[in-house]
Amino acid sequence: AGSYMTSAITLAKDPETGIRGIGLHRIQIKDKDTVGIFLATPPLSEFLAKAEKLNKPLDIAIASGVDPMTFCASCFYAPEGVDKFDIAGGFAEVPIDLVKCRSVDIEVPANAEFILEGSITPGIREKEGPFGESTGFYLAYDNPVGKIRTITHRSKPIYHSLMPFTAEEESLWGVMMHPYLARTIQDALPEVKIAGIESLAVGLFCVVQIDKRQEEDTLKVIDYLLSNPFIKIVVVTDMDVNISDLSEVAWAMATRVRPDRDVTIKSDLLGSMIDPSVRGLEEVELALMIGKTSKIGIDATKPLAELEKFERIDVPKEVEEKILRLLEVLK
């Protein structure tokens, strides 16, 4: 479909409150001053929806080649009204240097390699894509169109790109997704002890490790996570499973799951716009583009009434300690 900026962050301000928002959105270069932007998630999609209700363009800045902390913060799920530059400054433990744009009222990272300034035209949608998305499929949508008026850059700029559907992107997603999920689940279900979370396939597949105290703990976790539009499959394991090792997760599923009792299937739940199995994509509240899909939750934990039966083979603790002492002597 043409050249893409795959790792440039887009910045804009809420037309009503002036609050700044940042997001990592794919950007297609259409011609010398025109871009197509896949604005499908808040806060920027919400800013655009507000601007279009006022029939006004939404001023934007596109920053390419920003510092790692700002880049990571742009992907972080932040509560409404939180400035992601505050998050980036928290990561870096120093404030992020910002500078005002030349032609729009937006602050951008002072040390970015490239800055593109312009606006999104209200009410216009044009075909953008197909693009090789994070989920590994080619997707195309009718997306907003932006006009670029000003470009600034460093004296010897370096262009930063990111290859979708690779470990490069999966690592970025995982690092930013885990703390968000851990915090939100624990806040929503304080009675359940959440020990660890792993997300795969850009968050669609989620494995959660819990210290189960009640049988209903597992279903609470499954129900909560499947209500998230971006999560499609949830597996819950016990504390003795290394959830970073997919072979151990598979072992727990193969040996501890009784499908007629431990598998939950839900229909007509909200699903991600980059999952090609999702049907009926449309704009909904918060200007989020989502559709409907079915989802699955798998309880791969041991039944509390049968803990002895499901005890995992292991080396006794005293033997392990003895071996470690012997190894120390051999050193």
Coordinates of N, CA and C in Angstrom, one line a residue, residues 75-268:
C75 N 2.8 3.4 24.6 CA 2.1 2.2 24.5 C 1.4 1.8 25.8
F76 N 1.7 2.5 26.8 CA 1.2 2.2 28.2 C -0.3 2.5 28.3
Y77 N -1.1 1.6 28.9 CA -2.5 1.9 29.1 C -2.6 2.9 30.3
A78 N -2.9 4.1 30.1 CA -3.0 5.1 31.1 C -4.4 5.5 31.4
P79 N -4.8 5.8 32.7 CA -6.1 6.3 32.9 C -6.4 7.6 32.2
E80 N -7.7 7.9 32.0 CA -8.1 9.1 31.3 C -7.5 10.3 32.1
G81 N -6.9 11.2 31.3 CA -6.4 12.5 32.0 C -5.0 12.4 32.4
V82 N -4.4 11.2 32.4 CA -3.0 11.1 32.8 C -2.1 11.4 31.6
D83 N -1.1 12.3 31.8 CA -0.2 12.7 30.7 C 0.9 11.6 30.6
K84 N 1.1 11.0 29.4 CA 2.1 10.0 29.3 C 3.5 10.5 29.4
F85 N 3.7 11.8 29.2 CA 5.1 12.3 29.5 C 5.4 12.2 31.0
D86 N 4.4 12.2 31.8 CA 4.6 12.0 33.3 C 5.1 10.5 33.5
I87 N 4.4 9.6 32.8 CA 4.8 8.2 32.9 C 6.2 8.0 32.4
A88 N 6.5 8.6 31.2 CA 7.9 8.5 30.7 C 8.9 9.1 31.6
G89 N 8.6 10.2 32.2 CA 9.5 10.8 33.2 C 9.7 9.9 34.4
G90 N 8.6 9.2 34.8 CA 8.7 8.2 35.9 C 9.6 7.1 35.5
F91 N 9.5 6.6 34.3 CA 10.4 5.5 33.9 C 11.9 6.0 33.9
A92 N 12.1 7.2 33.4 CA 13.4 7.7 33.2 C 14.0 8.3 34.5
E93 N 13.1 8.6 35.5 CA 13.5 9.2 36.8 C 14.0 10.6 36.6
V94 N 13.7 11.2 35.4 CA 14.0 12.6 35.2 C 12.9 13.1 34.2
P95 N 12.6 14.4 34.3 CA 11.6 14.9 33.4 C 12.0 14.8 31.9
I96 N 11.1 14.6 31.0 CA 11.4 14.5 29.6 C 11.4 15.9 29.0
D97 N 12.5 16.3 28.3 CA 12.6 17.6 27.7 C 11.6 17.8 26.6
L98 N 10.8 18.8 26.6 CA 9.8 19.1 25.6 C 10.0 20.4 25.0
V99 N 9.5 20.6 23.7 CA 9.6 21.9 23.0 C 8.3 22.1 22.3
K100 N 7.9 23.3 22.1 CA 6.7 23.7 21.4 C 6.9 23.5 19.9
C101 N 5.9 23.0 19.2 CA 6.0 22.8 17.7 C 6.0 24.2 17.1
R102 N 6.4 24.2 15.8 CA 6.4 25.5 15.1 C 5.1 26.0 14.6
S103 N 4.2 25.1 14.2 CA 2.9 25.5 13.6 C 1.6 25.0 14.3
V104 N 1.8 24.2 15.3 CA 0.6 23.7 16.1 C 0.9 23.8 17.6
D105 N -0.1 24.0 18.4 CA 0.0 24.2 19.8 C 0.2 22.8 20.6
I106 N 1.3 22.2 20.3 CA 1.5 20.9 20.9 C 3.0 20.8 21.3
E107 N 3.3 20.2 22.5 CA 4.7 20.0 22.9 C 5.1 18.6 22.5
V108 N 6.4 18.5 22.1 CA 6.9 17.3 21.6 C 8.3 17.1 22.2
P109 N 8.8 15.8 22.2 CA 10.1 15.6 22.8 C 11.2 16.4 22.0
A110 N 12.0 17.1 22.8 CA 13.0 18.1 22.2 C 14.0 17.3 21.4
N111 N 14.3 16.1 21.8 CA 15.4 15.4 21.1 C 14.9 14.4 20.1
A112 N 13.7 14.5 19.6 CA 13.2 13.6 18.6 C 13.9 13.8 17.3
E113 N 14.0 12.7 16.5 CA 14.8 12.8 15.3 C 14.0 13.6 14.2
F114 N 12.7 13.3 14.1 CA 11.8 14.0 13.1 C 10.5 14.4 13.8
I115 N 10.0 15.6 13.5 CA 8.7 16.0 13.9 C 7.9 16.5 12.7
L116 N 6.7 15.9 12.5 CA 5.8 16.3 11.5 C 4.6 17.0 12.1
E117 N 4.2 18.2 11.6 CA 3.2 18.9 12.2 C 2.0 19.1 11.2
G118 N 0.8 19.0 11.7 CA -0.3 19.2 10.7 C -1.6 19.0 11.4
S119 N -2.6 18.5 10.7 CA -4.0 18.3 11.3 C -4.7 17.2 10.6
I120 N -5.7 16.6 11.3 CA -6.6 15.6 10.7 C -7.8 16.3 10.2
T121 N -8.2 16.1 9.0 CA -9.4 16.8 8.4 C -10.6 16.1 8.9
P122 N -11.6 16.8 9.4 CA -12.8 16.2 10.0 C -13.7 15.6 8.9
G123 N -14.2 14.4 9.3 CA -15.3 13.8 8.4 C -14.8 13.1 7.2
I124 N -13.5 13.0 7.0 CA -12.9 12.4 5.8 C -12.3 11.0 6.2
R125 N -12.6 10.0 5.4 CA -12.0 8.7 5.6 C -11.6 8.1 4.3
E126 N -10.4 7.6 4.2 CA -9.9 7.0 3.0 C -9.3 5.7 3.3
K127 N -9.2 4.8 2.3 CA -8.6 3.5 2.5 C -7.2 3.6 2.9
E128 N -6.9 3.0 4.0 CA -5.5 2.9 4.5 C -5.1 1.4 4.6
G129 N -4.0 1.0 4.0 CA -3.6 -0.4 4.0 C -3.8 -1.0 2.6
P130 N -3.7 -2.3 2.5 CA -3.4 -3.2 3.6 C -2.1 -3.1 4.3
F131 N -2.0 -3.4 5.6 CA -0.8 -3.3 6.3 C -0.6 -4.6 7.1
G132 N 0.6 -5.1 7.2 CA 0.9 -6.3 7.9 C 0.8 -6.0 9.4
E133 N -0.3 -6.3 10.1 CA -0.5 -5.9 11.4 C 0.2 -6.8 12.5
S134 N 0.1 -6.3 13.7 CA 0.7 -7.0 14.8 C 0.3 -8.4 15.0
T135 N -1.0 -8.7 14.6 CA -1.5 -10.1 14.8 C -1.1 -11.0 13.6
G136 N -0.3 -10.5 12.6 CA 0.2 -11.4 11.6 C -0.7 -11.5 10.3
F137 N -1.6 -10.5 10.2 CA -2.5 -10.5 9.0 C -2.5 -9.2 8.3
Y138 N -2.8 -9.1 7.0 CA -2.9 -7.9 6.3 C -4.3 -7.3 6.5
L139 N -4.4 -6.1 7.1 CA -5.6 -5.4 7.3 C -5.7 -4.1 6.7
A140 N -6.9 -3.7 6.2 CA -7.1 -2.4 5.6 C -8.4 -1.8 6.1
Y141 N -8.4 -0.5 6.4 CA -9.6 0.1 6.9 C -9.8 1.5 6.3
D142 N -11.0 2.1 6.3 CA -11.2 3.5 5.9 C -10.9 4.3 7.1
N143 N -9.8 5.0 7.1 CA -9.2 5.7 8.2 C -9.1 7.2 8.0
P144 N -8.9 8.0 9.1 CA -8.7 9.4 9.0 C -7.5 9.8 8.2
V145 N -7.6 11.0 7.7 CA -6.6 11.5 6.8 C -6.0 12.8 7.4
G146 N -4.7 12.9 7.4 CA -4.0 14.1 7.9 C -3.2 14.8 6.9
K147 N -3.1 16.1 7.0 CA -2.3 16.9 6.1 C -1.1 17.5 6.9
I148 N 0.1 17.3 6.4 CA 1.3 17.8 7.0 C 1.7 19.1 6.5
R149 N 2.0 20.1 7.4 CA 2.3 21.4 7.0 C 3.8 21.8 7.2
T150 N 4.4 21.1 8.3 CA 5.7 21.5 8.7 C 6.5 20.3 9.1
I151 N 7.7 20.2 8.7 CA 8.6 19.1 9.1 C 9.9 19.7 9.7
T152 N 10.3 19.2 10.8 CA 11.6 19.6 11.4 C 12.4 18.3 11.8
H153 N 13.7 18.4 11.9 CA 14.5 17.3 12.2 C 15.8 17.7 12.8
R154 N 16.5 16.7 13.3 CA 17.9 17.0 13.8 C 18.8 17.1 12.6
S155 N 20.0 17.6 12.9 CA 20.9 17.9 11.8 C 21.3 16.7 11.0
K156 N 21.5 15.6 11.8 CA 21.8 14.3 11.1 C 20.8 13.2 11.7
P157 N 19.6 13.3 11.2 CA 18.5 12.4 11.8 C 18.7 11.0 11.5
I158 N 18.3 10.1 12.4 CA 18.2 8.7 12.2 C 16.8 8.3 12.2
Y159 N 16.3 7.5 11.2 CA 14.9 7.1 11.1 C 14.7 5.8 11.9
H160 N 13.8 5.8 12.8 CA 13.5 4.7 13.7 C 12.3 3.9 13.2
S161 N 12.5 2.6 12.9 CA 11.3 1.8 12.4 C 11.2 0.6 13.3
L162 N 10.1 0.0 13.2 CA 9.8 -1.2 14.0 C 9.1 -2.2 13.1
M163 N 9.5 -3.5 13.2 CA 8.9 -4.5 12.3 C 7.8 -5.2 13.1
P164 N 6.6 -5.0 12.6 CA 5.4 -5.7 13.2 C 5.5 -7.2 13.1
F165 N 4.8 -7.9 14.0 CA 4.6 -9.3 14.0 C 6.0 -10.0 14.2
T166 N 6.8 -9.4 15.1 CA 8.1 -10.0 15.4 C 8.3 -9.9 17.0
A167 N 9.4 -10.5 17.4 CA 9.7 -10.5 18.9 C 10.0 -9.0 19.3
E168 N 10.4 -8.2 18.4 CA 10.7 -6.8 18.7 C 9.4 -6.1 19.2
E169 N 8.3 -6.4 18.5 CA 7.0 -5.8 18.9 C 6.4 -6.5 20.1
E170 N 6.5 -7.8 20.1 CA 5.9 -8.6 21.2 C 6.6 -8.2 22.5
S171 N 7.9 -8.0 22.5 CA 8.6 -7.6 23.8 C 8.0 -6.2 24.3
L172 N 7.9 -5.3 23.4 CA 7.4 -4.0 23.7 C 6.0 -4.1 24.3
W173 N 5.2 -4.8 23.7 CA 3.8 -5.0 24.1 C 3.8 -5.7 25.5
G174 N 4.5 -6.7 25.7 CA 4.6 -7.4 26.9 C 5.0 -6.6 28.1
V175 N 6.1 -5.8 27.9 CA 6.7 -5.0 29.0 C 5.6 -4.0 29.4
M176 N 4.9 -3.4 28.5 CA 3.9 -2.4 28.9 C 2.6 -3.0 29.3
M177 N 2.2 -4.2 28.9 CA 0.9 -4.8 29.2 C 0.9 -5.4 30.6
H178 N 2.0 -6.1 31.0 CA 2.0 -6.8 32.2 C 1.7 -6.0 33.4
P179 N 2.3 -4.9 33.7 CA 2.0 -4.1 34.9 C 0.6 -3.5 34.9
Y180 N 0.1 -3.2 33.7 CA -1.3 -2.7 33.6 C -2.2 -3.7 34.0
L181 N -2.1 -4.9 33.4 CA -3.0 -6.0 33.7 C -2.9 -6.4 35.2
A182 N -1.7 -6.6 35.7 CA -1.5 -7.0 37.1 C -2.2 -6.0 38.0
R183 N -2.1 -4.7 37.8 CA -2.7 -3.7 38.7 C -4.2 -3.7 38.6
T184 N -4.7 -3.8 37.4 CA -6.2 -3.7 37.2 C -6.9 -4.9 37.7
I185 N -6.3 -6.1 37.5 CA -6.9 -7.3 38.0 C -6.9 -7.3 39.6
Q186 N -5.7 -7.0 40.1 CA -5.7 -7.0 41.6 C -6.6 -6.0 42.2
D187 N -6.7 -4.8 41.6 CA -7.7 -3.8 42.1 C -9.1 -4.3 42.0
A188 N -9.4 -5.0 40.9 CA -10.8 -5.4 40.7 C -11.1 -6.7 41.5
L189 N -10.1 -7.5 41.8 CA -10.3 -8.8 42.5 C -9.3 -8.9 43.7
P190 N -9.4 -8.0 44.7 CA -8.5 -8.0 45.8 C -8.5 -9.3 46.6
E191 N -9.6 -10.1 46.5 CA -9.6 -11.3 47.2 C -8.9 -12.5 46.6
V192 N -8.4 -12.3 45.3 CA -7.7 -13.3 44.6 C -6.2 -12.9 44.6
K193 N -5.4 -13.8 44.9 CA -3.9 -13.5 44.9 C -3.3 -13.8 43.6
I194 N -3.0 -12.8 42.8 CA -2.5 -12.8 41.5 C -1.0 -12.9 41.6
A195 N -0.3 -13.9 41.1 CA 1.1 -14.1 41.3 C 1.9 -13.7 40.0
G196 N 1.3 -13.8 38.9 CA 2.1 -13.5 37.6 C 1.1 -13.5 36.4
I197 N 1.6 -12.7 35.4 CA 0.8 -12.6 34.2 C 1.8 -12.7 33.0
E198 N 1.4 -13.4 32.0 CA 2.1 -13.4 30.7 C 1.1 -13.2 29.6
S199 N 1.4 -12.3 28.6 CA 0.5 -12.1 27.5 C 1.2 -12.3 26.2
L200 N 0.5 -13.0 25.3 CA 1.1 -13.3 24.0 C 0.2 -12.9 22.9
A201 N 0.7 -12.9 21.6 CA -0.1 -12.6 20.5 C -0.7 -11.2 20.7
V202 N 0.2 -10.2 21.0 CA -0.1 -8.8 21.3 C -1.3 -8.7 22.2
G203 N -1.3 -9.5 23.3 CA -2.3 -9.4 24.3 C -3.5 -10.3 24.2
L204 N -3.8 -10.9 23.0 CA -5.0 -11.6 22.8 C -5.0 -12.9 23.6
F205 N -3.8 -13.5 23.9 CA -3.7 -14.7 24.7 C -3.0 -14.3 26.0
C206 N -3.7 -14.7 27.1 CA -3.2 -14.2 28.4 C -3.2 -15.4 29.4
V207 N -2.0 -15.6 30.1 CA -1.8 -16.7 31.0 C -1.7 -16.0 32.4
V208 N -2.5 -16.4 33.4 CA -2.4 -15.8 34.7 C -2.1 -16.9 35.7
Q209 N -1.2 -16.6 36.6 CA -0.8 -17.6 37.7 C -1.4 -17.0 39.0
I210 N -2.2 -17.9 39.7 CA -2.8 -17.5 40.9 C -2.5 -18.4 42.1
D211 N -2.6 -17.9 43.3 CA -2.5 -18.8 44.5 C -4.0 -19.0 44.9
K212 N -4.6 -20.1 44.4 CA -6.0 -20.3 44.5 C -6.4 -20.6 45.9
R213 N -7.3 -19.9 46.5 CA -7.8 -20.2 47.8 C -9.2 -20.7 47.8
Q214 N -10.0 -20.3 46.8 CA -11.4 -20.7 46.6 C -11.6 -21.2 45.2
E215 N -12.4 -22.2 44.9 CA -12.6 -22.7 43.6 C -13.1 -21.6 42.6
E216 N -13.9 -20.6 43.2 CA -14.4 -19.6 42.3 C -13.4 -18.5 41.9
D217 N -12.2 -18.6 42.5 CA -11.2 -17.6 42.2 C -10.8 -17.6 40.7
T218 N -10.7 -18.8 40.1 CA -10.4 -19.0 38.7 C -11.4 -18.3 37.8
L219 N -12.6 -18.6 38.0 CA -13.7 -18.1 37.2 C -13.8 -16.6 37.3
K220 N -13.5 -16.0 38.4 CA -13.5 -14.6 38.6 C -12.5 -13.9 37.7
V221 N -11.3 -14.5 37.7 CA -10.2 -14.0 36.8 C -10.6 -14.1 35.3
I222 N -11.1 -15.3 35.0 CA -11.5 -15.5 33.6 C -12.6 -14.5 33.1
D223 N -13.6 -14.4 33.9 CA -14.7 -13.5 33.6 C -14.2 -12.0 33.5
Y224 N -13.3 -11.6 34.4 CA -12.8 -10.2 34.4 C -12.0 -10.0 33.1
L225 N -11.1 -10.9 32.8 CA -10.2 -10.6 31.7 C -10.9 -10.7 30.3
L226 N -11.8 -11.7 30.2 CA -12.6 -11.8 28.9 C -13.5 -10.6 28.6
S227 N -13.7 -9.8 29.6 CA -14.5 -8.6 29.4 C -13.7 -7.5 28.7
N228 N -12.4 -7.7 28.7 CA -11.5 -6.7 28.0 C -11.5 -7.0 26.5
P229 N -11.8 -5.9 25.7 CA -11.9 -6.1 24.3 C -10.6 -6.7 23.6
F230 N -9.5 -6.5 24.2 CA -8.2 -6.9 23.6 C -7.7 -8.3 24.1
I231 N -8.5 -8.9 24.9 CA -8.1 -10.3 25.4 C -9.1 -11.3 24.9
K232 N -8.6 -12.4 24.3 CA -9.5 -13.3 23.7 C -9.5 -14.7 24.3
I233 N -8.3 -15.1 24.8 CA -8.1 -16.4 25.4 C -7.4 -16.2 26.7
V234 N -7.9 -16.9 27.8 CA -7.3 -16.8 29.1 C -7.1 -18.2 29.7
V235 N -5.9 -18.4 30.1 CA -5.5 -19.7 30.8 C -5.1 -19.3 32.2
V236 N -5.6 -20.0 33.2 CA -5.3 -19.7 34.6 C -4.6 -21.0 35.2
T237 N -3.4 -20.8 35.8 CA -2.6 -21.9 36.3 C -2.3 -21.7 37.8
D238 N -1.7 -22.7 38.4 CA -1.3 -22.7 39.8 C 0.1 -22.1 39.9
M239 N 0.5 -22.0 41.2 CA 1.8 -21.5 41.5 C 3.0 -22.3 41.1
D240 N 2.8 -23.6 40.9 CA 3.9 -24.5 40.5 C 4.1 -24.6 39.0
V241 N 3.5 -23.7 38.2 CA 3.7 -23.7 36.8 C 4.4 -22.4 36.4
N242 N 5.5 -22.6 35.6 CA 6.2 -21.5 35.1 C 5.5 -20.9 33.9
I243 N 4.8 -19.8 34.1 CA 3.9 -19.3 33.0 C 4.7 -18.7 31.9
S244 N 6.0 -18.5 32.1 CA 6.9 -17.9 31.0 C 7.3 -19.0 30.1
D245 N 7.1 -20.3 30.5 CA 7.5 -21.5 29.6 C 6.2 -22.1 29.1
L246 N 6.0 -21.9 27.8 CA 4.7 -22.4 27.2 C 4.6 -23.9 27.3
S247 N 5.7 -24.6 27.3 CA 5.6 -26.1 27.5 C 5.0 -26.5 28.8
E248 N 5.3 -25.7 29.9 CA 4.7 -25.9 31.2 C 3.2 -25.6 31.2
V249 N 2.9 -24.5 30.5 CA 1.5 -24.1 30.4 C 0.7 -25.2 29.7
A250 N 1.3 -25.7 28.6 CA 0.6 -26.8 27.9 C 0.5 -28.0 28.7
W251 N 1.5 -28.3 29.5 CA 1.4 -29.5 30.4 C 0.3 -29.3 31.4
A252 N 0.2 -28.2 32.0 CA -0.9 -27.9 33.0 C -2.3 -28.1 32.3
M253 N -2.4 -27.6 31.1 CA -3.7 -27.7 30.4 C -4.0 -29.2 30.0
A254 N -2.9 -29.9 29.6 CA -3.1 -31.3 29.2 C -3.5 -32.2 30.4
T255 N -3.0 -31.9 31.6 CA -3.1 -32.8 32.7 C -4.1 -32.4 33.8
R256 N -4.4 -31.1 33.8 CA -5.3 -30.6 34.9 C -6.6 -30.1 34.4
V257 N -6.8 -30.0 33.1 CA -8.1 -29.5 32.6 C -9.1 -30.7 32.3
R258 N -10.3 -30.6 32.9 CA -11.4 -31.5 32.5 C -12.3 -30.6 31.6
P259 N -12.2 -30.8 30.3 CA -12.9 -29.8 29.4 C -14.4 -29.6 29.7
D260 N -15.1 -30.6 30.1 CA -16.5 -30.5 30.3 C -16.8 -29.6 31.5
R261 N -15.8 -29.4 32.4 CA -16.0 -28.6 33.6 C -15.1 -27.3 33.7
D262 N -14.0 -27.4 33.0 CA -13.0 -26.4 33.2 C -12.8 -25.4 32.1
V263 N -13.6 -25.5 31.0 CA -13.5 -24.7 29.9 C -14.8 -23.8 29.8
T264 N -14.6 -22.5 29.7 CA -15.7 -21.5 29.6 C -15.6 -20.9 28.2
I265 N -16.7 -20.9 27.5 CA -16.8 -20.3 26.2 C -17.9 -19.2 26.2
K266 N -17.6 -18.0 25.8 CA -18.5 -16.9 25.9 C -18.7 -16.4 24.5
S267 N -19.9 -16.1 24.1 CA -20.2 -15.5 22.7 C -20.5 -14.1 22.8
D268 N -20.4 -13.4 21.7 CA -20.8 -12.0 21.5 C -20.2 -11.1 22.5

